[in-house]
Amino acid sequence: MRVTVWNEFRHEKSNPIVAGIYPAGIHGAIASGLVENGILGVTTATLDEPEQGLSTERLAETDVLLWWGHRHHDEVSDALAAAVCERVNAGMGLIVLHSGHFSKVFKRLMGTPCTLRWRAQGELERLWVVDPAHPVAAGLPPFFELEREEMYGEPFEVPPPDELVFLSWFKGGEAFRSGCGYRRGRGRIFYFRPGHETFPTYNDATIRKVIANAVRWAAPAVMEAEPFQNRRIMPPLEPI
Amino acid sequence: MRVTVWNEFRHEKSNPIVAGIYPAGIHGAIASGLVENGILGVTTATLDEPEQGLSTERLAETDVLLWWGHRHHDEVSDALAAAVCERVNAGMGLIVLHSGHFSKVFKRLMGTPCTLRWRAQGELERLWVVDPAHPVAAGLPPFFELEREEMYGEPFEVPPPDELVFLSWFKGGEAFRSGCGYRRGRGRIFYFRPGHETFPTYNDATIRKVIANAVRWAAPAVMEAEPFQNRRIMPPLEPI
Amino acid sequence: MRVTVWNEFRHEKSNPIVAGIYPAGIHGAIASGLVENGILGVTTATLDEPEQGLSTERLAETDVLLWWGHRHHDEVSDALAAAVCERVNAGMGLIVLHSGHFSKVFKRLMGTPCTLRWRAQGELERLWVVDPAHPVAAGLPPFFELEREEMYGEPFEVPPPDELVFLSWFKGGEAFRSGCGYRRGRGRIFYFRPGHETFPTYNDATIRKVIANAVRWAAPAVMEAEPFQNRRIMPPLEPI
Amino acid sequence: MRVTVWNEFRHEKSNPIVAGIYPAGIHGAIASGLVENGILGVTTATLDEPEQGLSTERLAETDVLLWWGHRHHDEVSDALAAAVCERVNAGMGLIVLHSGHFSKVFKRLMGTPCTLRWRAQGELERLWVVDPAHPVAAGLPPFFELEREEMYGEPFEVPPPDELVFLSWFKGGEAFRSGCGYRRGRGRIFYFRPGHETFPTYNDATIRKVIANAVRWAAPAVMEAEPFQNRRIMPPLEPI
């Protein structure tokens, strides 16, 4: 399995608090967490690298892509967003993290606005496992907590998830569908809510385990080699 | 539409607090709320009535049934539970309220344990609408509150809902899937969480609107006249 | 309810066979079928009209849109496709017909390739009702037939439908998910398979009933007046 | 993984045609197919064995159970049916084969009538893969065929499947949802349609691969050691 962690990687450069929490970047922390959980073949890519980190070749060599973006979704080229979506439909797994809910990639794959309510005051988030037998919940306790996180509230404008794994409880009064699985084309998509840049979420052992579980769950079952197309079937299998 | 509100109607007889909140019984309060919201044809039935309130004729004349039970689920006869389930599959709507989650009827229809976590300390419950366009959410604000309610927590051991309408946030720290729609046979089932007997939940105007919405949503589209059976189809439609 | 039937309206101008079957255009036949089934407020729009038939005002006055397109999907402007999708998410119903499966509008809303297998030889199609209580199946027999239709075969590259209503059987040997309901944002989408231009499908009484049912099912429950946006919620509802 | 293939095993004793096709019993053929596909730990059990083949101990040692029954569903004791359902909810995988659709076990788990249309004339069945990336479809071609099978037709009175993998096309004119996945409690259930006793379906290499795939997909992720129960949670996690 070849895993690519993509990160906008701008907050870390401009905000010393974020740089302090994530000295190797958010992508670096996520990648470390994956390695720590036994995922091999992990590399990273960032927005300011050539071809925004994801050349055609790079994407073609990625089995599962993780996506963290926030302020600069619009800078991601339409062509790249389209290429990522195409590869997801072909079979690549995609793990969309936190503010990636509003990325071009996620919005295109969902077909909905993907908006939500938010408040970045650093409040307690408690995540409840609603489907303990789901592979993304493997090895987790009934709930787990993040002492300080951004709040995301409903309605989360996404299609009804094919598989709902977590609900979040926020101290400030909201509940949220925090772990949403989707099957699209040959690929699988998992949206996992936590991860505001000013809190050390991706350094948390349980969060790292969830993300590793999600990567394993989203590993491609098959990968389409040819682009999808409408295919004419002649002659018929049976006399008409 | 002929609507029957079924209630165990025991707490009201033995507990003066419950009797004080619901002088006409929980069923009476629910029925009043339906009438108040323009639902016609509402009657009530209770466990201690002849045939446990639901004779064959009565059931056959019910289009939507509401079910409130708690301590005496086991007293409901297996035959009645089976008859209710059969009628739901034939097309009758069923609204399962609060502790009805553990009724014979609901457990049979779900095929799962229907267990959950709970705490009856009278804490704030805030219900968030996750699907504002769902008919059961018609006319509701983004969230609504019950000052004092029992807590129900995940995992709620039910099949993945076909339609999820509400999430609850509890002051004590839990989140819960509080409004769950199911399509079964020709019928529709809506599970709505609030309604502990020692709190005046069914006197609340918003709760009454939700229940009336649910009744309208669950109104039968078609009602099967004949029992379901495997049917032999001969001759074939096409030469084999 | 204000219903707009949009049609590419090119086959009718260039192919005498199509013109013969649909002298008032495919849109005209569909609109007649709706009127015949008691739907009021039906108008039509076509690709070659100003603003491709759907000005901002026109779209803002449409509650349910029906979409038939085939050879000229690419001519529909990206701006119009985006506006239609935005309006669906805001609450407008959308009925996508036959080769509309490959329209910009449908592909954007689904987020998947929407490809399929096909064969336009004019073979028998038999549609089976898998969910007889679904509103789109109201008043239908267990199956209905079209003597000559194009074949569409699986895999149909769409998200798992939220509601599956019909399966098609084709004489040439294929089966297909022919009636697929989706809930997206505040809106509802129904994909209905039949309708190749060289066969008189939209003149068929049962097909007309299905489309009228779909229009009623997709009628908006609520319509968002404001564009969707992420909303900051401060102060919190509870002390953090 | 410990796999138990349960078979009614009566047709083989009374009908020489069935005995001729399945000299080791239907269970024997299914077990051979699993072994052939690399599944280890396969044993069999039949209705006429002590405790109907499934003692408490035996069931407690089964990770995935396959179920074939037909004429004698009613002889399976209610206690055994209940025990099997309980174990499925605890985490055991269950593969329900063909006429097992009408077994006590399946009907209890679904909560619906599970009826269908049928015709046992020995006609061509062609199964189409609608979700090629689903684990149960691993390694399969776009479609596969059984020269002679019983027909099953819609409406199949089951809950909407959580995961739909196959559609069947029958020469006689019907289509059917032939591969249906369900998540219930901690367990997974797969219904796979083919397998009438008078045809050599379970000797077919592709059918054997599908069943092996289903067993792997249904392997328990977690197994609950304790019975499900409502649990009181005190004190609250947060002050109320």
CSV table of C-alpha atoms in Angstrom, one decimal, chain C:
chain,number,residue,atom,x,y,z
C,1,MET,CA,-45.8,23.6,-7.5
C,2,ARG,CA,-43.9,25.0,-10.5
C,3,VAL,CA,-42.5,22.3,-12.7
C,4,THR,CA,-40.1,22.9,-15.6
C,5,VAL,CA,-39.4,20.2,-18.2
C,6,TRP,CA,-36.0,20.8,-19.8
C,7,ASN,CA,-35.1,19.1,-23.0
C,8,GLU,CA,-32.1,19.2,-25.2
C,9,PHE,CA,-34.6,19.3,-28.1
C,10,ARG,CA,-32.2,18.5,-31.0
C,11,HIS,CA,-33.0,14.9,-32.0
C,12,GLU,CA,-36.6,16.1,-32.8
C,13,LYS,CA,-35.2,18.7,-35.2
C,14,SER,CA,-32.7,16.5,-37.0
C,15,ASN,CA,-34.3,13.0,-36.9
C,16,PRO,CA,-37.7,12.6,-38.6
C,17,ILE,CA,-38.3,9.4,-36.6
C,18,VAL,CA,-38.0,11.2,-33.4
C,19,ALA,CA,-40.1,14.1,-34.7
C,20,GLY,CA,-42.7,11.7,-35.7
C,21,ILE,CA,-43.0,10.1,-32.3
C,22,TYR,CA,-42.7,13.4,-30.4
C,23,PRO,CA,-44.3,16.1,-32.6
C,24,ALA,CA,-44.3,18.5,-29.6
C,25,GLY,CA,-40.8,17.5,-28.6
C,26,ILE,CA,-39.9,15.1,-25.9
C,27,HIS,CA,-40.5,17.9,-23.4
C,28,GLY,CA,-43.9,18.4,-24.9
C,29,ALA,CA,-44.8,14.7,-24.4
C,30,ILE,CA,-43.5,14.7,-20.8
C,31,ALA,CA,-45.3,17.9,-20.0
C,32,SER,CA,-48.6,16.5,-21.4
C,33,GLY,CA,-48.1,13.4,-19.3
C,34,LEU,CA,-47.7,15.5,-16.2
C,35,VAL,CA,-50.8,17.5,-16.9
C,36,GLU,CA,-52.7,14.3,-17.7
C,37,ASN,CA,-51.8,13.1,-14.2
C,38,GLY,CA,-53.0,16.2,-12.5
C,39,ILE,CA,-49.7,18.1,-12.1
C,40,LEU,CA,-50.3,21.8,-12.5
C,41,GLY,CA,-47.9,24.6,-13.3
C,42,VAL,CA,-45.9,22.7,-15.9
C,43,THR,CA,-43.8,24.6,-18.4
C,44,THR,CA,-41.0,23.6,-20.7
C,45,ALA,CA,-37.5,24.9,-21.6
C,46,THR,CA,-35.0,23.8,-24.2
C,47,LEU,CA,-31.3,24.1,-24.9
C,48,ASP,CA,-31.5,26.5,-27.9
C,49,GLU,CA,-33.7,29.0,-26.1
C,50,PRO,CA,-32.0,32.1,-24.6
C,51,GLU,CA,-29.9,31.3,-21.6
C,52,GLN,CA,-30.2,27.7,-22.6
C,53,GLY,CA,-33.8,27.9,-21.4
C,54,LEU,CA,-33.0,28.4,-17.8
C,55,SER,CA,-32.4,32.0,-16.8
C,56,THR,CA,-31.6,32.8,-13.2
C,57,GLU,CA,-35.2,33.9,-12.8
C,58,ARG,CA,-36.6,30.9,-14.4
C,59,LEU,CA,-34.6,28.5,-12.3
C,60,ALA,CA,-35.5,30.5,-9.1
C,61,GLU,CA,-39.2,29.9,-10.0
C,62,THR,CA,-38.8,26.2,-10.5
C,63,ASP,CA,-39.8,23.8,-7.8
C,64,VAL,CA,-39.2,20.6,-9.7
C,65,LEU,CA,-37.0,20.3,-12.8
C,66,LEU,CA,-37.0,17.4,-15.2
C,67,TRP,CA,-34.0,16.9,-17.3
C,68,TRP,CA,-33.7,15.1,-20.7
C,69,GLY,CA,-30.4,15.4,-22.6
C,70,HIS,CA,-28.3,13.1,-24.7
C,71,ARG,CA,-25.8,14.2,-27.4
C,72,HIS,CA,-25.2,17.7,-26.4
C,73,HIS,CA,-24.4,17.5,-22.6
C,74,ASP,CA,-21.2,19.4,-23.2
C,75,GLU,CA,-23.0,22.4,-24.7
C,76,VAL,CA,-24.8,23.1,-21.4
C,77,SER,CA,-22.7,25.8,-19.8
C,78,ASP,CA,-20.7,25.0,-16.7
C,79,ALA,CA,-22.4,28.0,-15.1
C,80,LEU,CA,-25.9,26.6,-15.8
C,81,ALA,CA,-24.9,23.2,-14.5
C,82,ALA,CA,-23.6,24.7,-11.3
C,83,ALA,CA,-26.7,26.9,-10.9
C,84,VAL,CA,-29.0,23.9,-11.3
C,85,CYS,CA,-27.0,21.8,-8.7
C,86,GLU,CA,-27.0,24.7,-6.3
C,87,ARG,CA,-30.8,25.0,-6.6
C,88,VAL,CA,-31.2,21.2,-6.1
C,89,ASN,CA,-29.2,21.5,-2.9
C,90,ALA,CA,-31.3,24.5,-1.9
C,91,GLY,CA,-34.4,22.3,-2.2
C,92,MET,CA,-35.5,22.0,-5.8
C,93,GLY,CA,-36.6,18.5,-6.9
C,94,LEU,CA,-34.8,17.0,-9.9
C,95,ILE,CA,-36.0,14.2,-12.1
C,96,VAL,CA,-33.2,12.9,-14.3
C,97,LEU,CA,-34.4,11.0,-17.3
C,98,HIS,CA,-32.7,8.3,-19.3
C,99,SER,CA,-29.6,9.6,-21.0
C,100,GLY,CA,-29.6,12.5,-18.6
C,101,HIS,CA,-27.5,10.1,-16.5
C,102,PHE,CA,-24.5,11.5,-18.3
C,103,SER,CA,-25.5,15.2,-18.0
C,104,LYS,CA,-23.2,17.7,-16.3
C,105,VAL,CA,-25.9,18.3,-13.7
C,106,PHE,CA,-26.3,14.6,-12.7
C,107,LYS,CA,-22.6,13.9,-12.7
C,108,ARG,CA,-21.9,16.9,-10.5
C,109,LEU,CA,-24.6,15.9,-8.1
C,110,MET,CA,-23.5,12.3,-7.9
C,111,GLY,CA,-19.7,12.9,-7.8
C,112,THR,CA,-19.2,9.7,-9.7
C,113,PRO,CA,-18.7,8.8,-13.4
C,114,CYS,CA,-22.4,7.8,-14.0
C,115,THR,CA,-21.3,5.5,-16.8
C,116,LEU,CA,-23.1,2.3,-17.8
C,117,ARG,CA,-23.4,-0.3,-20.5
C,118,TRP,CA,-25.9,0.3,-23.3
C,119,ARG,CA,-27.4,-1.1,-26.5
C,120,ALA,CA,-30.0,0.7,-28.6
C,121,GLN,CA,-31.6,-2.1,-30.5
C,122,GLY,CA,-35.1,-1.7,-29.4
C,123,GLU,CA,-35.7,-4.6,-27.1
C,124,LEU,CA,-38.3,-5.4,-24.4
C,125,GLU,CA,-37.7,-3.8,-21.0
C,126,ARG,CA,-39.7,-5.0,-18.1
C,127,LEU,CA,-39.6,-2.8,-14.9
C,128,TRP,CA,-40.1,-4.6,-11.6
C,129,VAL,CA,-41.3,-2.6,-8.5
C,130,VAL,CA,-39.0,-3.5,-5.6
C,131,ASP,CA,-40.5,-1.1,-3.1
C,132,PRO,CA,-44.3,-1.1,-3.7
C,133,ALA,CA,-44.9,1.4,-0.8
C,134,HIS,CA,-42.6,4.0,-2.2
C,135,PRO,CA,-44.4,7.2,-3.4
C,136,VAL,CA,-42.9,6.9,-6.8
C,137,ALA,CA,-44.5,3.5,-7.2
C,138,ALA,CA,-48.0,4.7,-6.2
C,139,GLY,CA,-50.7,3.0,-8.2
C,140,LEU,CA,-48.4,0.8,-10.2
C,141,PRO,CA,-48.7,-3.0,-10.9
C,142,PRO,CA,-46.0,-5.4,-9.9
C,143,PHE,CA,-44.2,-4.8,-13.2
C,144,PHE,CA,-44.7,-2.8,-16.4
C,145,GLU,CA,-43.2,-3.2,-19.8
C,146,LEU,CA,-41.9,-1.2,-22.7
C,147,GLU,CA,-42.0,-3.2,-25.9
C,148,ARG,CA,-38.9,-1.5,-27.4
C,149,GLU,CA,-36.3,0.4,-25.5
C,150,GLU,CA,-32.6,1.0,-25.3
C,151,MET,CA,-30.8,-1.3,-22.9
C,152,TYR,CA,-28.8,0.1,-19.9
C,153,GLY,CA,-26.7,-2.3,-18.0
C,154,GLU,CA,-24.7,-2.5,-14.8
C,155,PRO,CA,-22.4,-1.5,-13.3
C,156,PHE,CA,-24.2,1.9,-13.1
C,157,GLU,CA,-21.5,4.1,-11.6
C,158,VAL,CA,-23.6,6.1,-9.2
C,159,PRO,CA,-23.5,6.3,-5.4
C,160,PRO,CA,-25.6,3.6,-3.7
C,161,PRO,CA,-29.1,5.0,-4.0
C,162,ASP,CA,-30.8,6.2,-0.8
C,163,GLU,CA,-34.0,4.6,-2.1
C,164,LEU,CA,-34.2,1.9,-4.8
C,165,VAL,CA,-37.6,1.6,-6.5
C,166,PHE,CA,-37.3,-0.2,-9.8
C,167,LEU,CA,-35.2,-2.9,-11.4
C,168,SER,CA,-35.2,-3.4,-15.1
C,169,TRP,CA,-35.1,-6.7,-16.9
C,170,PHE,CA,-33.9,-6.5,-20.6
C,171,LYS,CA,-34.7,-9.2,-23.1
C,172,GLY,CA,-31.0,-9.1,-24.3
C,173,GLY,CA,-29.8,-10.3,-20.9
C,174,GLU,CA,-29.2,-7.4,-18.5
C,175,ALA,CA,-30.6,-6.2,-15.3
C,176,PHE,CA,-30.4,-2.6,-14.0
C,177,ARG,CA,-31.3,-0.3,-11.1
C,178,SER,CA,-33.8,1.8,-13.0
C,179,GLY,CA,-35.4,4.0,-10.3
C,180,CYS,CA,-32.9,5.5,-7.9
C,181,GLY,CA,-33.8,8.2,-5.3
C,182,TYR,CA,-31.3,10.4,-3.7
C,183,ARG,CA,-31.5,13.0,-0.9
C,184,ARG,CA,-29.0,15.9,-1.4
C,185,GLY,CA,-29.0,19.0,0.7
C,186,ARG,CA,-32.7,20.1,0.9
C,187,GLY,CA,-33.5,18.5,-2.4
C,188,ARG,CA,-34.5,15.2,-3.8
C,189,ILE,CA,-33.3,13.6,-7.0
C,190,PHE,CA,-34.9,10.7,-8.9
C,191,TYR,CA,-33.2,9.0,-11.7
C,192,PHE,CA,-35.6,7.1,-14.0
C,193,ARG,CA,-34.1,5.0,-16.7
C,194,PRO,CA,-36.5,4.7,-19.7
C,195,GLY,CA,-36.8,7.2,-22.5
C,196,HIS,CA,-34.7,6.6,-25.6
C,197,GLU,CA,-35.6,9.2,-28.2
C,198,THR,CA,-36.5,6.7,-31.0
C,199,PHE,CA,-39.1,4.9,-29.0
C,200,PRO,CA,-42.5,6.3,-27.8
C,201,THR,CA,-41.7,5.8,-24.1
C,202,TYR,CA,-43.0,9.2,-22.9
C,203,ASN,CA,-46.3,8.5,-24.6
C,204,ASP,CA,-46.8,5.5,-22.4
C,205,ALA,CA,-49.5,5.9,-19.7
C,206,THR,CA,-47.6,4.0,-17.0
C,207,ILE,CA,-44.3,5.8,-17.7
C,208,ARG,CA,-46.2,9.1,-17.4
C,209,LYS,CA,-47.7,8.1,-14.1
C,210,VAL,CA,-44.2,7.2,-12.7
C,211,ILE,CA,-42.9,10.6,-13.8
C,212,ALA,CA,-45.8,12.4,-12.2
C,213,ASN,CA,-45.3,10.3,-9.0
C,214,ALA,CA,-41.6,11.3,-9.0
C,215,VAL,CA,-42.5,15.0,-9.4
C,216,ARG,CA,-44.8,14.8,-6.4
C,217,TRP,CA,-42.2,12.9,-4.4
C,218,ALA,CA,-39.5,15.5,-5.3
C,219,ALA,CA,-41.6,18.5,-4.4
C,220,PRO,CA,-39.6,20.8,-2.1
C,221,ALA,CA,-40.2,20.4,1.6
C,222,VAL,CA,-38.2,23.5,2.4
C,223,MET,CA,-36.3,25.9,0.1
C,224,GLU,CA,-33.2,27.6,1.4
C,225,ALA,CA,-33.3,31.3,0.7
C,226,GLU,CA,-29.7,32.0,1.5
C,227,PRO,CA,-26.6,30.3,-0.1
C,228,PHE,CA,-25.1,27.6,2.1
C,229,GLN,CA,-22.2,28.8,4.0
C,230,ASN,CA,-20.1,27.8,7.0
C,231,ARG,CA,-21.5,29.7,10.0
C,232,ARG,CA,-19.6,30.7,13.0
C,233,ILE,CA,-21.6,30.1,16.2
C,234,MET,CA,-20.7,32.4,19.0
C,235,PRO,CA,-21.2,32.6,21.9
C,236,PRO,CA,-21.5,28.9,22.7
C,237,LEU,CA,-24.8,27.6,23.9
C,238,GLU,CA,-23.1,26.2,27.0
C,239,PRO,CA,-20.1,27.5,29.0
C,240,ILE,CA,-16.9,26.0,27.7
